[in-house]
mmCIF file of C-alpha atoms and ligand atoms in Angstrom:
data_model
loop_
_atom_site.group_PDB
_atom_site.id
_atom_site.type_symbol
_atom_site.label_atom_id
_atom_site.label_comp_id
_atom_site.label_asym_id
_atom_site.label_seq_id
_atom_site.Cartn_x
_atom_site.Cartn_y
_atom_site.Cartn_z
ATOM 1 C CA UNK E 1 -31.047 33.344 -23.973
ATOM 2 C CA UNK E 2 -27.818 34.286 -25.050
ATOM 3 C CA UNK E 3 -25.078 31.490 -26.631
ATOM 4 C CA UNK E 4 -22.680 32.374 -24.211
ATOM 5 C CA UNK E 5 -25.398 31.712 -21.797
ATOM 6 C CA UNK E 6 -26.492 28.499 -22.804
ATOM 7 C CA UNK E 7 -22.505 27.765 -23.394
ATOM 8 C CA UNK E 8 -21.567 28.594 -19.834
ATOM 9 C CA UNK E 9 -24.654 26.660 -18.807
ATOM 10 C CA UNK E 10 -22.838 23.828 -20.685
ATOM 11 C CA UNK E 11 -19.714 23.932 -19.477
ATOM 12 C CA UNK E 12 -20.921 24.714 -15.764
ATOM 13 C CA UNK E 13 -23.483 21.093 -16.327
ATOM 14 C CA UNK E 14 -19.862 19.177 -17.548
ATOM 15 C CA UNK E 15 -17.741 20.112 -14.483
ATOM 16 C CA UNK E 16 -20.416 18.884 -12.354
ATOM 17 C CA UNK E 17 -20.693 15.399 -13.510
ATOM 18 C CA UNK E 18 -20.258 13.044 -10.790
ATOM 19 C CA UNK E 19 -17.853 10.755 -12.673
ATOM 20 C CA UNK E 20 -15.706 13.714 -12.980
ATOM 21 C CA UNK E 21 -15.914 14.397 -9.329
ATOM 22 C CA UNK E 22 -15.141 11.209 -8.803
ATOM 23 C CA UNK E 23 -12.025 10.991 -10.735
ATOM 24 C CA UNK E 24 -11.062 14.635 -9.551
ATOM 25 C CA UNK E 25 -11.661 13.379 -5.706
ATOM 26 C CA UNK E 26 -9.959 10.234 -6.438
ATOM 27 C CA UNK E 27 -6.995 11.681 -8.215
ATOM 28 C CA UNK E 28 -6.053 14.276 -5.813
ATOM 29 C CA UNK E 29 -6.552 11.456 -2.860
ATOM 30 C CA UNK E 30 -3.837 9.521 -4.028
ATOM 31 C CA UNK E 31 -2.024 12.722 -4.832
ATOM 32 C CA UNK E 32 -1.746 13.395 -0.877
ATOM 33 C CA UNK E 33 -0.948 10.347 -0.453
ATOM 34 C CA UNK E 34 2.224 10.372 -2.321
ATOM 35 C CA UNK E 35 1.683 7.823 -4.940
ATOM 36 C CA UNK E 36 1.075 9.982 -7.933
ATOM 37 C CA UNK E 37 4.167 12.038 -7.914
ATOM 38 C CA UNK E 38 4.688 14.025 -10.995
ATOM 39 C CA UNK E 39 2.671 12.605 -13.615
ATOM 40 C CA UNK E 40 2.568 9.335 -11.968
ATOM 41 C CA UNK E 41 -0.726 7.309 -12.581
ATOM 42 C CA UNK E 42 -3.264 7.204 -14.633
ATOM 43 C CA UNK E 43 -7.046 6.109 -14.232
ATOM 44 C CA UNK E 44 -9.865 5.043 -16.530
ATOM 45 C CA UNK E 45 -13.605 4.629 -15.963
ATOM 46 C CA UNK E 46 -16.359 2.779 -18.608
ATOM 47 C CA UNK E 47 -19.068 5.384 -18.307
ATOM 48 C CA UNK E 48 -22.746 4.941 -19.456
ATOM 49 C CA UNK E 49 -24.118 6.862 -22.452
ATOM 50 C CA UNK E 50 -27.169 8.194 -20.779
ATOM 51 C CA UNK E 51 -24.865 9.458 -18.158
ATOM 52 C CA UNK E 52 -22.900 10.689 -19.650
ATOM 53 C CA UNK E 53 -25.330 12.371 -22.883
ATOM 54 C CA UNK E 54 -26.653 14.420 -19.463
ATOM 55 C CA UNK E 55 -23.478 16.669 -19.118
ATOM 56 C CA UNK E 56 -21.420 16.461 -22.474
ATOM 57 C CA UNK E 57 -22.411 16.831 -25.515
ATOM 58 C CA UNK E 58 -22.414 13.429 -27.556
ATOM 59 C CA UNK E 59 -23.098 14.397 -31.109
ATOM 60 C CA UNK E 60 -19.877 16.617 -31.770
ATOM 61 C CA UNK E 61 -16.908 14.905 -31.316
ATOM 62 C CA UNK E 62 -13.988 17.573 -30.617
ATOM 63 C CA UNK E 63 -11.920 15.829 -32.270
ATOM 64 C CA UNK E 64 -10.121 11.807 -33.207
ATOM 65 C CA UNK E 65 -6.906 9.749 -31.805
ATOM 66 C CA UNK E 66 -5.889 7.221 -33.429
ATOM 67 C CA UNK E 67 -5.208 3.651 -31.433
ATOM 68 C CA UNK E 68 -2.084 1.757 -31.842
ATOM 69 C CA UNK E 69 -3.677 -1.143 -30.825
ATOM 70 C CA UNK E 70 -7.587 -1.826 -31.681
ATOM 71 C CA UNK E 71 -9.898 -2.398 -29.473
ATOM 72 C CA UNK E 72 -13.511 -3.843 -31.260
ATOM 73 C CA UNK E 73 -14.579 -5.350 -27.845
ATOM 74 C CA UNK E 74 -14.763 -1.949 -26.901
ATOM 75 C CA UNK E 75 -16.865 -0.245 -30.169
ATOM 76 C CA UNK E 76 -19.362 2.637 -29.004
ATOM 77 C CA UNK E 77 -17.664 2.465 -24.899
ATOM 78 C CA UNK E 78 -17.473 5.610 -23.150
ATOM 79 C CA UNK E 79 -15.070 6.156 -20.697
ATOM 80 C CA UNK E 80 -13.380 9.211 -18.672
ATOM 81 C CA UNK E 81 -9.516 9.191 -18.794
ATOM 82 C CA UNK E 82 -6.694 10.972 -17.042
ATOM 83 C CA UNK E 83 -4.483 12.845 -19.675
ATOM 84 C CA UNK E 84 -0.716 11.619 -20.208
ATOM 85 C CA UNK E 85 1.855 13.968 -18.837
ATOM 86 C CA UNK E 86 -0.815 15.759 -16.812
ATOM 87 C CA UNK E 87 -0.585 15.593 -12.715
ATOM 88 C CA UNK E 88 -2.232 14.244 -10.124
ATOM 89 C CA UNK E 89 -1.810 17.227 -8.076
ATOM 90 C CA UNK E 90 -3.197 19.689 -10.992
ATOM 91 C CA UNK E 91 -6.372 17.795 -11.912
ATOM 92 C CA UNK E 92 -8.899 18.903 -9.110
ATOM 93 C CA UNK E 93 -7.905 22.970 -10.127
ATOM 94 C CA UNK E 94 -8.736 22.223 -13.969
ATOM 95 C CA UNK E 95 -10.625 19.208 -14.982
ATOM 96 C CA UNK E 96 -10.891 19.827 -18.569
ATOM 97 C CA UNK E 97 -7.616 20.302 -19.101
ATOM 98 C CA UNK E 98 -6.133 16.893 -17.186
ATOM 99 C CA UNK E 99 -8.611 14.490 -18.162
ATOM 100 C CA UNK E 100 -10.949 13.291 -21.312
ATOM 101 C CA UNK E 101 -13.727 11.790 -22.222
ATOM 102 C CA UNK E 102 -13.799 9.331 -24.779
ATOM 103 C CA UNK E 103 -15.804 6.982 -27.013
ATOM 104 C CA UNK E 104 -14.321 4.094 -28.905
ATOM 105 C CA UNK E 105 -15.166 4.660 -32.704
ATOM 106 C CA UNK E 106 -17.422 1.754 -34.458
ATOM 107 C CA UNK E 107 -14.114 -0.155 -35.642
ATOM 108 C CA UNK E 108 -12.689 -0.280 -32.084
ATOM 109 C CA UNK E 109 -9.226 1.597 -33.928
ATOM 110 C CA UNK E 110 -9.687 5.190 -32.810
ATOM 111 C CA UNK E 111 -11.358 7.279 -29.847
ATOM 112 C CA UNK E 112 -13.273 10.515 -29.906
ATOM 113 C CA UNK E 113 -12.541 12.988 -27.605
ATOM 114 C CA UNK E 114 -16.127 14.490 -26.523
ATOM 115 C CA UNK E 115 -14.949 16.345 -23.557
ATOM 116 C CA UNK E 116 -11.681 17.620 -21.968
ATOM 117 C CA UNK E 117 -8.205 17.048 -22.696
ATOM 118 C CA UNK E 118 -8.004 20.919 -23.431
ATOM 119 C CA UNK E 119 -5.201 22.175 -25.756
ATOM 120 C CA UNK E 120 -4.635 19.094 -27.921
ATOM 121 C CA UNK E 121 -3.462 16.762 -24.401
ATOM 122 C CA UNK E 122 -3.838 13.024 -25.396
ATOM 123 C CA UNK E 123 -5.033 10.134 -23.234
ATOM 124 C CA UNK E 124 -2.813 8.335 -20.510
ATOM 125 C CA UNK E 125 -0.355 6.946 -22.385
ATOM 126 C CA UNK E 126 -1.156 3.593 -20.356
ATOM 127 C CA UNK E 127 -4.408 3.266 -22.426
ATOM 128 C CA UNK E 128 -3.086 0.006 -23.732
ATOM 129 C CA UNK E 129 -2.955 -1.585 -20.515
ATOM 130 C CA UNK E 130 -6.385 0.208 -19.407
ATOM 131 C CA UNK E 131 -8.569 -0.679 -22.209
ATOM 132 C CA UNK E 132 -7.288 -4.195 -22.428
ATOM 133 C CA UNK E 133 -8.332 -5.179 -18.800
ATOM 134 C CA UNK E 134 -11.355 -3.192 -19.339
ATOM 135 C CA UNK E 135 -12.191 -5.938 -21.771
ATOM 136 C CA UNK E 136 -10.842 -8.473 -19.328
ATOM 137 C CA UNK E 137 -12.713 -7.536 -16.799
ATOM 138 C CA UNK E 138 -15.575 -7.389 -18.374
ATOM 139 C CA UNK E 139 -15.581 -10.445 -19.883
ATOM 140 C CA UNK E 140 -15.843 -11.815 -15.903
ATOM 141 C CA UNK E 141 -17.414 -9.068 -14.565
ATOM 142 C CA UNK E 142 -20.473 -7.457 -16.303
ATOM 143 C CA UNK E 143 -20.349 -4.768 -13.033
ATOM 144 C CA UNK E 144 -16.085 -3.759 -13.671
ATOM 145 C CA UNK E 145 -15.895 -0.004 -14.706
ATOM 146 C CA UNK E 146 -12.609 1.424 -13.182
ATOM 147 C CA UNK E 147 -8.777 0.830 -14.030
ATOM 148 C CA UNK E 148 -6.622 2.735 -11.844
ATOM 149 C CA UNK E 149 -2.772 2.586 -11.717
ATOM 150 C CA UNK E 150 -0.888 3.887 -9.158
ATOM 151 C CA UNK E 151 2.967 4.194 -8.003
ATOM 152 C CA UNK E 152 1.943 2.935 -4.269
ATOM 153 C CA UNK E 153 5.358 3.833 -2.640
ATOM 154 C CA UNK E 154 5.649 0.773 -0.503
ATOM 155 C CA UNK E 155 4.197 -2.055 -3.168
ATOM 156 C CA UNK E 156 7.211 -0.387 -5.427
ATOM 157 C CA UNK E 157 9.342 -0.820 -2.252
ATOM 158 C CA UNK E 158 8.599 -4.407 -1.872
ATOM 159 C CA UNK E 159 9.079 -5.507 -5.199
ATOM 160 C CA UNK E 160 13.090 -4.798 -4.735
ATOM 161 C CA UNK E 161 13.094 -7.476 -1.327
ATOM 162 C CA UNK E 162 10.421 -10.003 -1.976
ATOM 163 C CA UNK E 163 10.569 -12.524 -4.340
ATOM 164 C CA UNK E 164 7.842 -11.882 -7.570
ATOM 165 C CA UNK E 165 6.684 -15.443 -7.274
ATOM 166 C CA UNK E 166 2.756 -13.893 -7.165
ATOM 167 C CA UNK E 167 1.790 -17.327 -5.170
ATOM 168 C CA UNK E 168 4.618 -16.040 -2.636
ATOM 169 C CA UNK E 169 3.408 -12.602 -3.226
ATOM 170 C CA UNK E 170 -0.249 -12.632 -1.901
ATOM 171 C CA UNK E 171 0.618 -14.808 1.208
ATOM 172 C CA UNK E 172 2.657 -12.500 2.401
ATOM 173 C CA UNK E 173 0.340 -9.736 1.590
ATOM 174 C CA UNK E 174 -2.260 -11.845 3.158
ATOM 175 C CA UNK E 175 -0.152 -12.360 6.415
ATOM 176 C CA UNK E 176 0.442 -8.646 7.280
ATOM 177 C CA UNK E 177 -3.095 -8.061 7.928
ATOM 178 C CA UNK E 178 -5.914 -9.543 8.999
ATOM 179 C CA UNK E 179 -8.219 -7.970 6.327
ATOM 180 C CA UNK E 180 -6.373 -8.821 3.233
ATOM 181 C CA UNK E 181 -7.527 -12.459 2.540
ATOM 182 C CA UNK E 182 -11.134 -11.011 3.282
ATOM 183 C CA UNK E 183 -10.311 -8.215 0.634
ATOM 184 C CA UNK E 184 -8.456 -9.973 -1.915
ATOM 185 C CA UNK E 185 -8.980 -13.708 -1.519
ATOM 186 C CA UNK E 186 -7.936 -13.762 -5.334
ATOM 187 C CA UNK E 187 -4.754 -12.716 -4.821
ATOM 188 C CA UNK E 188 -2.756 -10.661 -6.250
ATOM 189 C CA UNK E 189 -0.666 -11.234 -10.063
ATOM 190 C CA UNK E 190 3.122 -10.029 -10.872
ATOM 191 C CA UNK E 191 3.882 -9.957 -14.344
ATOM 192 C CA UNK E 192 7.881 -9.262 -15.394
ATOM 193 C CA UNK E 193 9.255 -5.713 -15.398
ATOM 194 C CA UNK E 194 7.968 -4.147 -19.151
ATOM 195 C CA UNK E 195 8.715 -1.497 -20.624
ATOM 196 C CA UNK E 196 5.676 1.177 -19.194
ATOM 197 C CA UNK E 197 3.349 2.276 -22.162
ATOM 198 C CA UNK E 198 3.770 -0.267 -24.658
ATOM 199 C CA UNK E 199 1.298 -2.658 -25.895
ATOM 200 C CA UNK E 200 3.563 -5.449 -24.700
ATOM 201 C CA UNK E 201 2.855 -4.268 -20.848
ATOM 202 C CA UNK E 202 -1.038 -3.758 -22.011
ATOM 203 C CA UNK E 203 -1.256 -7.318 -23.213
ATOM 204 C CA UNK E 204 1.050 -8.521 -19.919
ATOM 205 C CA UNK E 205 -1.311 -7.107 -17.715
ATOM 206 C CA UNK E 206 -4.395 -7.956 -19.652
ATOM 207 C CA UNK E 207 -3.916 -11.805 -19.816
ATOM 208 C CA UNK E 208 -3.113 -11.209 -15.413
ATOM 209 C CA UNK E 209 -6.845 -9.550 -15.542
ATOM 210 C CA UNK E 210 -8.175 -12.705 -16.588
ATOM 211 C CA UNK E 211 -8.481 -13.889 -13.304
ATOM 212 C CA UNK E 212 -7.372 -11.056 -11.115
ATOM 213 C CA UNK E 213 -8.056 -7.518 -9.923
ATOM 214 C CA UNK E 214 -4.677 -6.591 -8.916
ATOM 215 C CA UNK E 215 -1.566 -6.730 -11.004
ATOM 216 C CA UNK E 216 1.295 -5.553 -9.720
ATOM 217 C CA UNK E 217 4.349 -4.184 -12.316
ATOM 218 C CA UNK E 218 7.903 -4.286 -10.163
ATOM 219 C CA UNK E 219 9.783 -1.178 -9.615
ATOM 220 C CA UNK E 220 6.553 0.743 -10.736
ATOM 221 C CA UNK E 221 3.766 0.598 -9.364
ATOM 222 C CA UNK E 222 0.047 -1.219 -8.987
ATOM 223 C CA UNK E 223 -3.380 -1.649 -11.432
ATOM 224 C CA UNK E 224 -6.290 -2.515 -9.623
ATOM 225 C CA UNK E 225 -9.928 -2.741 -11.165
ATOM 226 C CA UNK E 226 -13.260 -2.915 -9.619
ATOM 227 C CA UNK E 227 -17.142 -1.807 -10.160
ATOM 228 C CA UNK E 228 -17.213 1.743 -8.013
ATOM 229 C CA UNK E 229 -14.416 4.093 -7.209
ATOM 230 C CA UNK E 230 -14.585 3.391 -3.623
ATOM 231 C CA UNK E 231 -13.865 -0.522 -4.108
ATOM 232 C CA UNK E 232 -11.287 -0.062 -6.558
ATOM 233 C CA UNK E 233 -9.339 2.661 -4.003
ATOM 234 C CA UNK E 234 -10.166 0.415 -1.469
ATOM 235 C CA UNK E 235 -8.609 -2.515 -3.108
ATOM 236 C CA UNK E 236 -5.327 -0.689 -3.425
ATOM 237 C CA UNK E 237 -5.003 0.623 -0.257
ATOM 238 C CA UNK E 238 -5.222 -2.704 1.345
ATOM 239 C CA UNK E 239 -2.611 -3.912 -0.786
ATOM 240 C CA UNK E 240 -0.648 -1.175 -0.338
ATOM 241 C CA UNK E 241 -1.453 -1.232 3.479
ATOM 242 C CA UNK E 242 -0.303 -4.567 3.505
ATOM 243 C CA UNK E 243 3.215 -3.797 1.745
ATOM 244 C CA UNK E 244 4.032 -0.770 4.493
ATOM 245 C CA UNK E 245 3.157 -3.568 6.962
ATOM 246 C CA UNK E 246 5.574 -5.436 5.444
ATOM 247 C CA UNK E 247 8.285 -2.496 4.908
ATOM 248 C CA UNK E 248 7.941 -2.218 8.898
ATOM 249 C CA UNK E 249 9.297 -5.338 9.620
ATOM 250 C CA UNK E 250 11.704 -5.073 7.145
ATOM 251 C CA UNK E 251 13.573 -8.409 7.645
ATOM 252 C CA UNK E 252 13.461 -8.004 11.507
ATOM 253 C CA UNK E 253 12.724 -11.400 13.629
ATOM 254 C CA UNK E 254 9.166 -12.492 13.325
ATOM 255 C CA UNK E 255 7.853 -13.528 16.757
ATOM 256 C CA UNK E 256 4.602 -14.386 15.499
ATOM 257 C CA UNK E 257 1.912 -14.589 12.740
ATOM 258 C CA UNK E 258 -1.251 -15.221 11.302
ATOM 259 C CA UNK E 259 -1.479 -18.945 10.561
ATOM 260 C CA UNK E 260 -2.530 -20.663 7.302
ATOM 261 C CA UNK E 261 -4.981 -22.385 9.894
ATOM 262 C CA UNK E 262 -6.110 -19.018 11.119
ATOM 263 C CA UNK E 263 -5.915 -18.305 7.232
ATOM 264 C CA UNK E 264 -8.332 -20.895 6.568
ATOM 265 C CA UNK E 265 -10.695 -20.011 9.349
ATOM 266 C CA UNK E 266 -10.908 -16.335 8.602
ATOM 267 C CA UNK E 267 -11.412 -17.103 5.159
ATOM 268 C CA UNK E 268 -14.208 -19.854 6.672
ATOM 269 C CA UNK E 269 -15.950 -17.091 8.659
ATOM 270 C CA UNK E 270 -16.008 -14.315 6.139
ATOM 271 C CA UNK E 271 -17.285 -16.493 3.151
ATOM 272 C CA UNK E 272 -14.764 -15.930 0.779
ATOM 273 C CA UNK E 273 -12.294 -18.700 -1.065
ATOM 274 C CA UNK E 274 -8.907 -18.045 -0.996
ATOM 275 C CA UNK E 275 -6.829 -18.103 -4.363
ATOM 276 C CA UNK E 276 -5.509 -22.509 -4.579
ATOM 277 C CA UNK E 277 -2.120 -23.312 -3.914
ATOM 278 C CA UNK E 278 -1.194 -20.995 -1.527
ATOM 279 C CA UNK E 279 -2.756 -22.118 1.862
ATOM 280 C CA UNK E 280 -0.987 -25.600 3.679
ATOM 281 C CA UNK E 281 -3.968 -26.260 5.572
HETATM 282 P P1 13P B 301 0.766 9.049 -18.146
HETATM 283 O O1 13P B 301 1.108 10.444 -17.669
HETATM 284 O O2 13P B 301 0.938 8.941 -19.655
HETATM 285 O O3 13P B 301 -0.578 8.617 -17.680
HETATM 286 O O4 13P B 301 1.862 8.070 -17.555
HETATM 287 C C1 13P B 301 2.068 8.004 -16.179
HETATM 288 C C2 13P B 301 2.461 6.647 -15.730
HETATM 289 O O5 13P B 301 2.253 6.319 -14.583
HETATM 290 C C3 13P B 301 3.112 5.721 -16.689
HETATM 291 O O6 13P B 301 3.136 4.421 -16.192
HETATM 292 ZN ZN1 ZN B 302 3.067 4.376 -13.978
#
C-alpha cells in the first residue's frame, strides 16, 4: 500500500472519531441556535487515551503551546478543543481546521497539539477558564468531561434586568419552569463581569465550579459542565429556556407562580435537593 494510501486512510479514521462528531454536531447546534455568533463560544472535552490512540496518532506531536497558566492536575490529559477566532458556523465544513486535540505535557505548563488546529490556529483562548473547571470538576466528579461556553442570547439578556445575587438568580430560574429545580437543583453561580480570556476570569469561574455546573459571566454569556455532550447541552438549554421564559414576561404583572411549597414538593417527588438558602418552606 501506498503512503498516500495509508495517509488518507489516516486522515479519513480522524474525521470519523465520535468525539469529533460530537463537538462538530454540538457546535453547529448552538450555531442555529444563535448563541455562537461570530466566534462566540468555545468548548472543551477530557478525552481518553485509548480513544483517542484509535484515530490520531499519539506518538508525533505536531507541534507545542505554551500555557500561561500551568496546569499539573492536568499532566498526560487529552482533550478536544474548539480553536480561538474560529466559528461556530465553519466547524462542521472543516474539522481540522476549527478545532484541536491536545495533551497536557508532563509539567502541566504546555499542550501538544496531536490533531487539528490546521495552519498554526491556537486553542480557545478561554482555555484558562476550561482547564481550570476541568480540574474542578473533577475533583467532585470523577465522570465530568465537557466545558462548554456559550453566548445564550436570553441568559446575556437577563443579566442587564435581574439582580446577580446567584441565590436570587436560580429561584427565578427555578420559577419559570417546572423542570429547572429537577435539572439544576444546584443552582446556578454569577461571578462579577471579568475581563473574557484572562486567567483572572479562569480562576473566577474555577473557584464557582467547586460546587456548581453552571456559571454564568454577565453581559456574556454561560459555562456549563457535565459527563456526556447531551447533559451538558441539556443543562444549558434549560437554563437558557428558563431566561427566555423570563424575557417573556419581561416585568409584566405576575398572576401566578410556582410556589416554594410546590418548590419543595417537586423537588420531594423527583429526589433531588435543592441548593440551601433559597427555598422559604
Ligand atoms: P475564542 O474564539 O478564543 O474561543 O473566544 C470566543 C469567546 O467566546 C470568548 O469568550
Ligand atoms: Zn465568550
Amino acid at each position: 500500500m501506498s503512503t498516500s494510501v495509508i495517509e488518507s486512510k489516516g486522515y479519513i479514521a480522524s474525521i470519523e472519531a465520535p468525539f469529533i462528531q460530537e463537538m462538530a454536531e454540538i457546535t453547529h447546534h448552538m450555531w442555529e441556535l444563535g448563541w455562537d455568533e461570530l466566534n462566540g463560544g468555545n468548548v472543551s472535552y477530557l478525552l481518553d487515551e485509548e480513544e483517542v490512540a484509535k484515530y490520531i496518532n499519539i506518538l508525533e506531536p505536531l507541534r507545542v503551546i505554551n500555557l500561561t497558566f500551568p496546569v499539573t492536575e492536568l499532566a498526560g490529559k487529552y482533550f478536544i478543543v474548539t480553536g480561538s477566532g474560529k466559528y461556530f458556523r465553519n466547524v462542521i465544513k472543516d474539522p481540522e481546521a476549527n478545532m484541536g486535540v491536545l495533551r497536557v505535557s508532563k509539567n502541566g505548563e504546555s499542550v501538544e497539539v496531536l490533531w487539528g488546529l490546521r495552519n498554526g490556529a491556537v486553542p480557545t483562548s478561554e482555555l484558562a477558564s476550561h482547564f481550570m473547571s476541568h480540574i474542578e470538576r473533577l475533583k467532585v466528579d470523577p465522570t465530568h468531561r465537557i466545558v462548554l461556553h456559550t453566548h445564550a442570547t436570553n441568559v446575556i439578556a437577563m443579566t442587564f434586568t435581574h439582580d446577580l445575587d446567584e441565590l436570587k438568580f436560580t429561584k427565578t430560574l427555578w420559577e419559570m419552569c417546572t423542570e429547572c429545580l429537577v435539572v439544576f437543583p444546584d443552582g446556578v453561580s454569577v461571578i462579577p463581569w471579568i475581563v473574557p480570556g484572562s486567567s483572572e476570569i479562569g480562576r473566577e469561574t474555577a473557584k464557582k465550579m467547586k460546587d456548581h455546573r453552571v456559571v454564568i459571566w454577565p453581559q456574556h454569556g454561560i459555562f456549563g459542565t457535565g459527563s456526556t455532550m447531551d447533559s451538558t447541552f441539556g443543562l444549558v438549554e434549560t437554563v437558557e429556556k428558563a431566561a427566555i421564559v423570563y424575557n417573556l414576561i419581561g416585568g409584566r404583572e405576575i398572576k401566578q407562580k410556582i410556589t416554594d411549597q410546590q418548590l419543595a414538593d417537586l423537588a420531594k417527588a423527583f429526589n433531588v435537593t435543592p441548593k440551601a438558602g433559597i427555598l422559604n418552606v
